[in-house]
């Protein structure tokens, strides 16, 4: 939970507008930090040959619980996407089947399978970097875009979902351009 940050003006009174702006900035910085970690995982997974360029980080109380990447090749498992892998590992680590006190940061917009897992694990917040089109552009399945695009399923999920903007979105989308030479898409 994030507290409200009050900002004192020169005459000592509190400015609500300034406080709100400062609060938004704190949220942005925090989101950027964890999203950058997820993007780093995406590169890491490609570098070690574990799978596609996707990373996910699960955070509880401002601390990273697990930081994972796509393990499809390593585990010979088409379901070992970064988000599913992170949920499995976080649940095991915390010894609980619900992650209602956690947030997930995904380097890319989650596919329907991952969004289903995010919903079932009751994660309270999702922040993602790249839009699905960035992955689809280098050959990944266009079904990725089906999870968050106005499906009844998405609308029913009681969760804050945030698409990163600015530099967060840029670094997340660069993952695909920078790694595409390493993938033979079919
Ligand atoms: Zn997925």
mmCIF file of N, CA and C in Angstrom, residues 26-150:
data_model
loop_
_atom_site.group_PDB
_atom_site.id
_atom_site.type_symbol
_atom_site.label_atom_id
_atom_site.label_comp_id
_atom_site.label_asym_id
_atom_site.label_seq_id
_atom_site.Cartn_x
_atom_site.Cartn_y
_atom_site.Cartn_z
ATOM 1 N N UNK A 26 6.119 9.221 -7.238
ATOM 2 C CA UNK A 26 6.642 8.102 -6.449
ATOM 3 C C UNK A 26 6.151 6.781 -7.052
ATOM 4 N N UNK A 27 4.865 6.730 -7.419
ATOM 5 C CA UNK A 27 4.305 5.520 -8.022
ATOM 6 C C UNK A 27 5.025 5.221 -9.336
ATOM 7 N N UNK A 28 5.240 6.273 -10.151
ATOM 8 C CA UNK A 28 5.924 6.105 -11.436
ATOM 9 C C UNK A 28 7.329 5.532 -11.243
ATOM 10 N N UNK A 29 8.080 6.121 -10.302
ATOM 11 C CA UNK A 29 9.451 5.670 -10.058
ATOM 12 C C UNK A 29 9.493 4.221 -9.617
ATOM 13 N N UNK A 30 8.565 3.874 -8.736
ATOM 14 C CA UNK A 30 8.498 2.528 -8.201
ATOM 15 C C UNK A 30 8.144 1.560 -9.326
ATOM 16 N N UNK A 31 7.131 1.912 -10.119
ATOM 17 C CA UNK A 31 6.729 1.056 -11.232
ATOM 18 C C UNK A 31 7.872 0.908 -12.230
ATOM 19 N N UNK A 32 8.557 2.005 -12.481
ATOM 20 C CA UNK A 32 9.655 1.964 -13.451
ATOM 21 C C UNK A 32 10.766 1.025 -12.966
ATOM 22 N N UNK A 33 11.044 1.082 -11.688
ATOM 23 C CA UNK A 33 12.101 0.244 -11.105
ATOM 24 C C UNK A 33 11.784 -1.252 -11.283
ATOM 25 N N UNK A 34 10.574 -1.642 -10.946
ATOM 26 C CA UNK A 34 10.233 -3.062 -11.027
ATOM 27 C C UNK A 34 10.027 -3.516 -12.473
ATOM 28 N N UNK A 35 9.526 -2.613 -13.299
ATOM 29 C CA UNK A 35 9.359 -2.967 -14.708
ATOM 30 C C UNK A 35 10.727 -3.161 -15.368
ATOM 31 N N UNK A 36 11.676 -2.312 -14.995
ATOM 32 C CA UNK A 36 13.034 -2.437 -15.528
ATOM 33 C C UNK A 36 13.630 -3.794 -15.144
ATOM 34 N N UNK A 37 13.329 -4.241 -13.950
ATOM 35 C CA UNK A 37 13.781 -5.562 -13.495
ATOM 36 C C UNK A 37 13.172 -6.668 -14.380
ATOM 37 N N UNK A 38 11.893 -6.537 -14.688
ATOM 38 C CA UNK A 38 11.218 -7.525 -15.546
ATOM 39 C C UNK A 38 11.816 -7.529 -16.951
ATOM 40 N N UNK A 39 12.129 -6.347 -17.456
ATOM 41 C CA UNK A 39 12.753 -6.237 -18.779
ATOM 42 C C UNK A 39 14.142 -6.885 -18.748
ATOM 43 N N UNK A 40 14.873 -6.669 -17.668
ATOM 44 C CA UNK A 40 16.189 -7.300 -17.508
ATOM 45 C C UNK A 40 16.089 -8.816 -17.546
ATOM 46 N N UNK A 41 15.039 -9.352 -16.931
ATOM 47 C CA UNK A 41 14.801 -10.805 -16.937
ATOM 48 C C UNK A 41 14.561 -11.314 -18.359
ATOM 49 N N UNK A 42 13.841 -10.502 -19.145
ATOM 50 C CA UNK A 42 13.551 -10.896 -20.532
ATOM 51 C C UNK A 42 14.859 -11.108 -21.292
ATOM 52 N N UNK A 43 15.786 -10.173 -21.140
ATOM 53 C CA UNK A 43 17.091 -10.311 -21.809
ATOM 54 C C UNK A 43 17.875 -11.503 -21.249
ATOM 55 N N UNK A 44 17.802 -11.671 -19.945
ATOM 56 C CA UNK A 44 18.535 -12.752 -19.279
ATOM 57 C C UNK A 44 18.089 -14.110 -19.814
ATOM 58 N N UNK A 45 16.772 -14.274 -19.953
ATOM 59 C CA UNK A 45 16.224 -15.542 -20.436
ATOM 60 C C UNK A 45 16.684 -15.884 -21.840
ATOM 61 N N UNK A 46 16.811 -14.846 -22.667
ATOM 62 C CA UNK A 46 17.276 -15.059 -24.042
ATOM 63 C C UNK A 46 18.767 -15.389 -24.022
ATOM 64 N N UNK A 47 19.523 -14.642 -23.233
ATOM 65 C CA UNK A 47 20.970 -14.858 -23.161
ATOM 66 C C UNK A 47 21.321 -16.272 -22.742
ATOM 67 N N UNK A 48 20.575 -16.829 -21.794
ATOM 68 C CA UNK A 48 20.924 -18.183 -21.350
ATOM 69 C C UNK A 48 20.132 -19.249 -22.102
ATOM 70 N N UNK A 49 19.358 -18.836 -23.103
ATOM 71 C CA UNK A 49 18.684 -19.809 -23.958
ATOM 72 C C UNK A 49 17.497 -20.513 -23.326
ATOM 73 N N UNK A 50 16.954 -19.935 -22.260
ATOM 74 C CA UNK A 50 15.842 -20.591 -21.559
ATOM 75 C C UNK A 50 14.516 -20.489 -22.307
ATOM 76 N N UNK A 51 14.350 -19.405 -23.075
ATOM 77 C CA UNK A 51 13.067 -19.243 -23.766
ATOM 78 C C UNK A 51 12.942 -17.891 -24.429
ATOM 79 N N UNK A 52 11.718 -17.476 -24.682
ATOM 80 C CA UNK A 52 11.445 -16.217 -25.377
ATOM 81 C C UNK A 52 11.754 -14.992 -24.522
ATOM 82 N N UNK A 53 11.757 -13.825 -25.148
ATOM 83 C CA UNK A 53 12.156 -12.586 -24.463
ATOM 84 C C UNK A 53 11.058 -11.971 -23.599
ATOM 85 N N UNK A 54 10.740 -12.674 -22.537
ATOM 86 C CA UNK A 54 9.675 -12.204 -21.641
ATOM 87 C C UNK A 54 10.122 -12.369 -20.189
ATOM 88 N N UNK A 55 9.869 -11.350 -19.374
ATOM 89 C CA UNK A 55 10.226 -11.417 -17.959
ATOM 90 C C UNK A 55 9.055 -10.999 -17.088
ATOM 91 N N UNK A 56 9.046 -11.475 -15.848
ATOM 92 C CA UNK A 56 7.997 -11.093 -14.896
ATOM 93 C C UNK A 56 8.561 -11.070 -13.484
ATOM 94 N N UNK A 57 8.102 -10.085 -12.726
ATOM 95 C CA UNK A 57 8.576 -9.910 -11.358
ATOM 96 C C UNK A 57 7.348 -9.802 -10.457
ATOM 97 N N UNK A 58 7.379 -10.518 -9.329
ATOM 98 C CA UNK A 58 6.285 -10.401 -8.363
ATOM 99 C C UNK A 58 6.806 -9.668 -7.133
ATOM 100 N N UNK A 59 6.043 -8.664 -6.716
ATOM 101 C CA UNK A 59 6.473 -7.754 -5.657
ATOM 102 C C UNK A 59 5.470 -7.796 -4.511
ATOM 103 N N UNK A 60 6.006 -7.856 -3.301
ATOM 104 C CA UNK A 60 5.140 -7.729 -2.123
ATOM 105 C C UNK A 60 5.762 -6.699 -1.179
ATOM 106 N N UNK A 61 4.965 -5.760 -0.742
ATOM 107 C CA UNK A 61 5.457 -4.714 0.161
ATOM 108 C C UNK A 61 6.754 -4.075 -0.326
ATOM 109 N N UNK A 62 6.777 -3.695 -1.568
ATOM 110 C CA UNK A 62 7.943 -3.025 -2.155
ATOM 111 C C UNK A 62 9.178 -3.918 -2.283
ATOM 112 N N UNK A 63 9.014 -5.206 -2.044
ATOM 113 C CA UNK A 63 10.167 -6.097 -2.192
ATOM 114 C C UNK A 63 9.899 -7.171 -3.236
ATOM 115 N N UNK A 64 10.924 -7.490 -4.001
ATOM 116 C CA UNK A 64 10.775 -8.513 -5.030
ATOM 117 C C UNK A 64 10.715 -9.892 -4.378
ATOM 118 N N UNK A 65 9.640 -10.620 -4.671
ATOM 119 C CA UNK A 65 9.500 -11.991 -4.149
ATOM 120 C C UNK A 65 10.224 -12.943 -5.095
ATOM 121 N N UNK A 66 9.905 -12.849 -6.383
ATOM 122 C CA UNK A 66 10.596 -13.649 -7.396
ATOM 123 C C UNK A 66 10.761 -12.826 -8.667
ATOM 124 N N UNK A 67 11.803 -13.160 -9.403
ATOM 125 C CA UNK A 67 12.098 -12.494 -10.662
ATOM 126 C C UNK A 67 12.358 -13.618 -11.662
ATOM 127 N N UNK A 68 11.505 -13.735 -12.681
ATOM 128 C CA UNK A 68 11.556 -14.920 -13.553
ATOM 129 C C UNK A 68 11.498 -14.534 -15.026
ATOM 130 N N UNK A 69 11.888 -15.492 -15.867
ATOM 131 C CA UNK A 69 11.728 -15.282 -17.305
ATOM 132 C C UNK A 69 11.106 -16.515 -17.943
ATOM 133 N N UNK A 70 10.799 -16.386 -19.199
ATOM 134 C CA UNK A 70 10.197 -17.484 -19.972
ATOM 135 C C UNK A 70 11.114 -18.707 -19.951
ATOM 136 N N UNK A 71 10.544 -19.876 -19.626
ATOM 137 C CA UNK A 71 11.333 -21.109 -19.485
ATOM 138 C C UNK A 71 10.859 -22.193 -20.457
ATOM 139 N N UNK A 72 10.181 -21.779 -21.516
ATOM 140 C CA UNK A 72 9.567 -22.732 -22.446
ATOM 141 C C UNK A 72 10.593 -23.706 -23.041
ATOM 142 N N UNK A 73 11.738 -23.194 -23.462
ATOM 143 C CA UNK A 73 12.751 -24.077 -24.065
ATOM 144 C C UNK A 73 13.435 -24.923 -23.008
ATOM 145 N N UNK A 74 13.831 -24.283 -21.937
ATOM 146 C CA UNK A 74 14.553 -24.986 -20.872
ATOM 147 C C UNK A 74 13.722 -26.138 -20.281
ATOM 148 N N UNK A 75 12.449 -25.892 -20.056
ATOM 149 C CA UNK A 75 11.592 -26.913 -19.451
ATOM 150 C C UNK A 75 10.819 -27.744 -20.477
ATOM 151 N N UNK A 76 11.059 -27.474 -21.756
ATOM 152 C CA UNK A 76 10.285 -28.121 -22.823
ATOM 153 C C UNK A 76 8.793 -28.086 -22.459
ATOM 154 N N UNK A 77 8.342 -26.869 -22.159
ATOM 155 C CA UNK A 77 6.981 -26.712 -21.641
ATOM 156 C C UNK A 77 6.367 -25.440 -22.235
ATOM 157 N N UNK A 78 5.389 -25.618 -23.118
ATOM 158 C CA UNK A 78 4.792 -24.437 -23.766
ATOM 159 C C UNK A 78 4.014 -23.537 -22.804
ATOM 160 N N UNK A 79 3.783 -24.011 -21.584
ATOM 161 C CA UNK A 79 3.058 -23.174 -20.621
ATOM 162 C C UNK A 79 4.001 -22.416 -19.680
ATOM 163 N N UNK A 80 5.305 -22.616 -19.856
ATOM 164 C CA UNK A 80 6.249 -21.999 -18.908
ATOM 165 C C UNK A 80 6.559 -20.543 -19.277
ATOM 166 N N UNK A 81 5.507 -19.774 -19.478
ATOM 167 C CA UNK A 81 5.676 -18.342 -19.741
ATOM 168 C C UNK A 81 6.209 -17.665 -18.478
ATOM 169 N N UNK A 82 6.747 -16.457 -18.654
ATOM 170 C CA UNK A 82 7.360 -15.746 -17.521
ATOM 171 C C UNK A 82 6.371 -15.528 -16.377
ATOM 172 N N UNK A 83 5.161 -15.106 -16.709
ATOM 173 C CA UNK A 83 4.189 -14.791 -15.655
ATOM 174 C C UNK A 83 3.755 -16.054 -14.909
ATOM 175 N N UNK A 84 3.497 -17.137 -15.660
ATOM 176 C CA UNK A 84 3.094 -18.394 -15.022
ATOM 177 C C UNK A 84 4.236 -18.923 -14.150
ATOM 178 N N UNK A 85 5.451 -18.852 -14.671
ATOM 179 C CA UNK A 85 6.623 -19.307 -13.911
ATOM 180 C C UNK A 85 6.759 -18.490 -12.623
ATOM 181 N N UNK A 86 6.587 -17.173 -12.732
ATOM 182 C CA UNK A 86 6.716 -16.305 -11.552
ATOM 183 C C UNK A 86 5.630 -16.611 -10.522
ATOM 184 N N UNK A 87 4.415 -16.852 -10.990
ATOM 185 C CA UNK A 87 3.315 -17.173 -10.065
ATOM 186 C C UNK A 87 3.597 -18.502 -9.355
ATOM 187 N N UNK A 88 4.033 -19.505 -10.125
ATOM 188 C CA UNK A 88 4.356 -20.802 -9.509
ATOM 189 C C UNK A 88 5.431 -20.644 -8.436
ATOM 190 N N UNK A 89 6.479 -19.910 -8.780
ATOM 191 C CA UNK A 89 7.598 -19.777 -7.836
ATOM 192 C C UNK A 89 7.230 -18.925 -6.628
ATOM 193 N N UNK A 90 6.455 -17.880 -6.852
ATOM 194 C CA UNK A 90 6.060 -17.020 -5.730
ATOM 195 C C UNK A 90 5.147 -17.779 -4.753
ATOM 196 N N UNK A 91 4.208 -18.555 -5.302
ATOM 197 C CA UNK A 91 3.306 -19.325 -4.436
ATOM 198 C C UNK A 91 4.086 -20.345 -3.618
ATOM 199 N N UNK A 92 5.039 -20.980 -4.282
ATOM 200 C CA UNK A 92 5.865 -21.970 -3.579
ATOM 201 C C UNK A 92 6.680 -21.295 -2.479
ATOM 202 N N UNK A 93 7.277 -20.179 -2.831
ATOM 203 C CA UNK A 93 8.137 -19.469 -1.885
ATOM 204 C C UNK A 93 7.358 -18.934 -0.688
ATOM 205 N N UNK A 94 6.174 -18.398 -0.951
ATOM 206 C CA UNK A 94 5.368 -17.812 0.129
ATOM 207 C C UNK A 94 4.456 -18.857 0.776
ATOM 208 N N UNK A 95 4.445 -20.060 0.190
ATOM 209 C CA UNK A 95 3.607 -21.142 0.678
ATOM 210 C C UNK A 95 2.138 -20.740 0.783
ATOM 211 N N UNK A 96 1.645 -20.140 -0.290
ATOM 212 C CA UNK A 96 0.229 -19.764 -0.331
ATOM 213 C C UNK A 96 -0.256 -19.853 -1.777
ATOM 214 N N UNK A 97 -1.569 -20.085 -1.942
ATOM 215 C CA UNK A 97 -2.092 -20.217 -3.301
ATOM 216 C C UNK A 97 -2.743 -18.939 -3.801
ATOM 217 N N UNK A 98 -2.777 -17.937 -2.956
ATOM 218 C CA UNK A 98 -3.292 -16.650 -3.396
ATOM 219 C C UNK A 98 -2.216 -15.592 -3.191
ATOM 220 N N UNK A 99 -2.122 -14.690 -4.147
ATOM 221 C CA UNK A 99 -1.103 -13.637 -4.084
ATOM 222 C C UNK A 99 -1.781 -12.267 -3.993
ATOM 223 N N UNK A 100 -2.839 -12.228 -3.183
ATOM 224 C CA UNK A 100 -3.669 -11.024 -3.104
ATOM 225 C C UNK A 100 -2.918 -9.818 -2.560
ATOM 226 N N UNK A 101 -1.819 -10.070 -1.870
ATOM 227 C CA UNK A 101 -1.041 -8.940 -1.347
ATOM 228 C C UNK A 101 0.163 -8.624 -2.233
ATOM 229 N N UNK A 102 0.147 -9.150 -3.440
ATOM 230 C CA UNK A 102 1.287 -8.952 -4.349
ATOM 231 C C UNK A 102 0.863 -8.281 -5.647
ATOM 232 N N UNK A 103 1.867 -7.734 -6.322
ATOM 233 C CA UNK A 103 1.679 -7.137 -7.652
ATOM 234 C C UNK A 103 2.576 -7.882 -8.633
ATOM 235 N N UNK A 104 2.194 -7.890 -9.893
ATOM 236 C CA UNK A 104 3.057 -8.501 -10.906
ATOM 237 C C UNK A 104 3.451 -7.453 -11.946
ATOM 238 N N UNK A 105 4.726 -7.455 -12.292
ATOM 239 C CA UNK A 105 5.258 -6.591 -13.346
ATOM 240 C C UNK A 105 5.688 -7.494 -14.486
ATOM 241 N N UNK A 106 5.105 -7.294 -15.650
ATOM 242 C CA UNK A 106 5.424 -8.133 -16.805
ATOM 243 C C UNK A 106 6.057 -7.263 -17.889
ATOM 244 N N UNK A 107 7.117 -7.791 -18.517
ATOM 245 C CA UNK A 107 7.797 -6.984 -19.540
ATOM 246 C C UNK A 107 6.872 -6.740 -20.724
ATOM 247 N N UNK A 108 5.922 -7.651 -20.945
ATOM 248 C CA UNK A 108 5.011 -7.526 -22.081
ATOM 249 C C UNK A 108 3.574 -7.791 -21.627
ATOM 250 N N UNK A 109 2.671 -7.289 -22.371
ATOM 251 C CA UNK A 109 1.237 -7.543 -22.130
ATOM 252 C C UNK A 109 1.008 -9.049 -22.023
ATOM 253 N N UNK A 110 0.338 -9.519 -20.977
ATOM 254 C CA UNK A 110 0.175 -10.970 -20.809
ATOM 255 C C UNK A 110 -0.776 -11.599 -21.832
ATOM 256 N N UNK A 111 -0.463 -12.837 -22.182
ATOM 257 C CA UNK A 111 -1.344 -13.598 -23.077
ATOM 258 C C UNK A 111 -2.547 -14.081 -22.263
ATOM 259 N N UNK A 112 -3.561 -14.626 -22.919
ATOM 260 C CA UNK A 112 -4.750 -15.086 -22.181
ATOM 261 C C UNK A 112 -4.437 -16.143 -21.108
ATOM 262 N N UNK A 113 -3.512 -17.054 -21.403
ATOM 263 C CA UNK A 113 -3.170 -18.068 -20.392
ATOM 264 C C UNK A 113 -2.589 -17.405 -19.149
ATOM 265 N N UNK A 114 -1.650 -16.502 -19.347
ATOM 266 C CA UNK A 114 -1.018 -15.826 -18.212
ATOM 267 C C UNK A 114 -2.011 -14.930 -17.497
ATOM 268 N N UNK A 115 -2.853 -14.262 -18.272
ATOM 269 C CA UNK A 115 -3.835 -13.407 -17.614
ATOM 270 C C UNK A 115 -4.768 -14.259 -16.754
ATOM 271 N N UNK A 116 -5.106 -15.451 -17.239
ATOM 272 C CA UNK A 116 -5.919 -16.379 -16.448
ATOM 273 C C UNK A 116 -5.218 -16.743 -15.148
ATOM 274 N N UNK A 117 -3.922 -17.012 -15.239
ATOM 275 C CA UNK A 117 -3.157 -17.374 -14.038
ATOM 276 C C UNK A 117 -3.054 -16.184 -13.078
ATOM 277 N N UNK A 118 -2.903 -14.980 -13.638
ATOM 278 C CA UNK A 118 -2.830 -13.767 -12.808
ATOM 279 C C UNK A 118 -4.162 -13.581 -12.066
ATOM 280 N N UNK A 119 -5.235 -13.799 -12.802
ATOM 281 C CA UNK A 119 -6.569 -13.666 -12.204
ATOM 282 C C UNK A 119 -6.790 -14.731 -11.123
ATOM 283 N N UNK A 120 -6.444 -15.976 -11.424
ATOM 284 C CA UNK A 120 -6.683 -17.074 -10.472
ATOM 285 C C UNK A 120 -5.833 -16.942 -9.215
ATOM 286 N N UNK A 121 -4.673 -16.327 -9.332
ATOM 287 C CA UNK A 121 -3.814 -16.197 -8.154
ATOM 288 C C UNK A 121 -4.164 -14.940 -7.347
ATOM 289 N N UNK A 122 -5.137 -14.178 -7.847
ATOM 290 C CA UNK A 122 -5.667 -13.018 -7.112
ATOM 291 C C UNK A 122 -4.641 -11.908 -6.902
ATOM 292 N N UNK A 123 -3.691 -11.831 -7.803
ATOM 293 C CA UNK A 123 -2.744 -10.713 -7.728
ATOM 294 C C UNK A 123 -3.524 -9.404 -7.758
ATOM 295 N N UNK A 124 -3.092 -8.436 -6.974
ATOM 296 C CA UNK A 124 -3.928 -7.231 -6.854
ATOM 297 C C UNK A 124 -3.649 -6.194 -7.928
ATOM 298 N N UNK A 125 -2.512 -6.325 -8.595
ATOM 299 C CA UNK A 125 -2.172 -5.272 -9.558
ATOM 300 C C UNK A 125 -1.250 -5.839 -10.629
ATOM 301 N N UNK A 126 -1.477 -5.405 -11.857
ATOM 302 C CA UNK A 126 -0.633 -5.805 -12.993
ATOM 303 C C UNK A 126 -0.099 -4.548 -13.666
ATOM 304 N N UNK A 127 1.217 -4.502 -13.828
ATOM 305 C CA UNK A 127 1.834 -3.431 -14.617
ATOM 306 C C UNK A 127 2.606 -4.118 -15.732
ATOM 307 N N UNK A 128 2.361 -3.704 -16.981
ATOM 308 C CA UNK A 128 3.113 -4.319 -18.073
ATOM 309 C C UNK A 128 3.751 -3.263 -18.953
ATOM 310 N N UNK A 129 4.822 -3.661 -19.635
ATOM 311 C CA UNK A 129 5.596 -2.706 -20.424
ATOM 312 C C UNK A 129 5.182 -2.650 -21.875
ATOM 313 N N UNK A 130 5.608 -3.653 -22.641
ATOM 314 C CA UNK A 130 5.355 -3.629 -24.085
ATOM 315 C C UNK A 130 3.930 -4.037 -24.399
ATOM 316 N N UNK A 131 3.364 -3.415 -25.411
ATOM 317 C CA UNK A 131 2.064 -3.887 -25.870
ATOM 318 C C UNK A 131 2.272 -5.142 -26.717
ATOM 319 N N UNK A 132 1.238 -5.970 -26.794
ATOM 320 C CA UNK A 132 1.344 -7.264 -27.477
ATOM 321 C C UNK A 132 1.892 -7.124 -28.892
ATOM 322 N N UNK A 133 1.527 -6.049 -29.568
ATOM 323 C CA UNK A 133 1.951 -5.865 -30.968
ATOM 324 C C UNK A 133 3.464 -5.903 -31.134
ATOM 325 N N UNK A 134 4.200 -5.462 -30.092
ATOM 326 C CA UNK A 134 5.664 -5.459 -30.196
ATOM 327 C C UNK A 134 6.201 -6.889 -30.295
ATOM 328 N N UNK A 135 5.559 -7.819 -29.599
ATOM 329 C CA UNK A 135 5.966 -9.231 -29.670
ATOM 330 C C UNK A 135 5.457 -9.873 -30.959
ATOM 331 N N UNK A 136 4.231 -9.524 -31.311
ATOM 332 C CA UNK A 136 3.620 -10.087 -32.525
ATOM 333 C C UNK A 136 4.436 -9.674 -33.753
ATOM 334 N N UNK A 137 4.989 -8.459 -33.705
ATOM 335 C CA UNK A 137 5.758 -7.931 -34.840
ATOM 336 C C UNK A 137 6.979 -8.787 -35.162
ATOM 337 N N UNK A 138 7.542 -9.478 -34.165
ATOM 338 C CA UNK A 138 8.703 -10.327 -34.478
ATOM 339 C C UNK A 138 8.299 -11.802 -34.595
ATOM 340 N N UNK A 139 7.005 -12.067 -34.622
ATOM 341 C CA UNK A 139 6.553 -13.415 -34.939
ATOM 342 C C UNK A 139 5.854 -14.191 -33.842
ATOM 343 N N UNK A 140 5.728 -13.604 -32.643
ATOM 344 C CA UNK A 140 5.017 -14.338 -31.591
ATOM 345 C C UNK A 140 3.519 -14.359 -31.889
ATOM 346 N N UNK A 141 2.877 -15.356 -31.332
ATOM 347 C CA UNK A 141 1.465 -15.632 -31.592
ATOM 348 C C UNK A 141 0.577 -14.418 -31.312
ATOM 349 N N UNK A 142 -0.262 -14.088 -32.270
ATOM 350 C CA UNK A 142 -1.086 -12.891 -32.068
ATOM 351 C C UNK A 142 -2.205 -13.111 -31.062
ATOM 352 N N UNK A 143 -2.269 -14.308 -30.507
ATOM 353 C CA UNK A 143 -3.284 -14.511 -29.475
ATOM 354 C C UNK A 143 -2.913 -13.783 -28.173
ATOM 355 N N UNK A 144 -1.654 -13.343 -28.075
ATOM 356 C CA UNK A 144 -1.225 -12.565 -26.894
ATOM 357 C C UNK A 144 -2.182 -11.393 -26.672
ATOM 358 N N UNK A 145 -2.580 -10.764 -27.754
ATOM 359 C CA UNK A 145 -3.398 -9.550 -27.638
ATOM 360 C C UNK A 145 -4.830 -9.819 -27.186
ATOM 361 N N UNK A 146 -5.214 -11.078 -27.115
ATOM 362 C CA UNK A 146 -6.620 -11.382 -26.807
ATOM 363 C C UNK A 146 -7.016 -11.232 -25.344
ATOM 364 N N UNK A 147 -6.023 -11.155 -24.431
ATOM 365 C CA UNK A 147 -6.378 -11.150 -23.014
ATOM 366 C C UNK A 147 -6.978 -9.839 -22.542
ATOM 367 N N UNK A 148 -6.375 -8.734 -22.920
ATOM 368 C CA UNK A 148 -6.773 -7.451 -22.340
ATOM 369 C C UNK A 148 -7.577 -6.580 -23.283
ATOM 370 N N UNK A 149 -8.085 -7.162 -24.354
ATOM 371 C CA UNK A 149 -8.770 -6.327 -25.337
ATOM 372 C C UNK A 149 -10.284 -6.464 -25.294
ATOM 373 N N UNK A 150 -10.840 -6.020 -24.190
ATOM 374 C CA UNK A 150 -12.288 -5.922 -24.143
ATOM 375 C C UNK A 150 -13.029 -7.232 -24.003
#
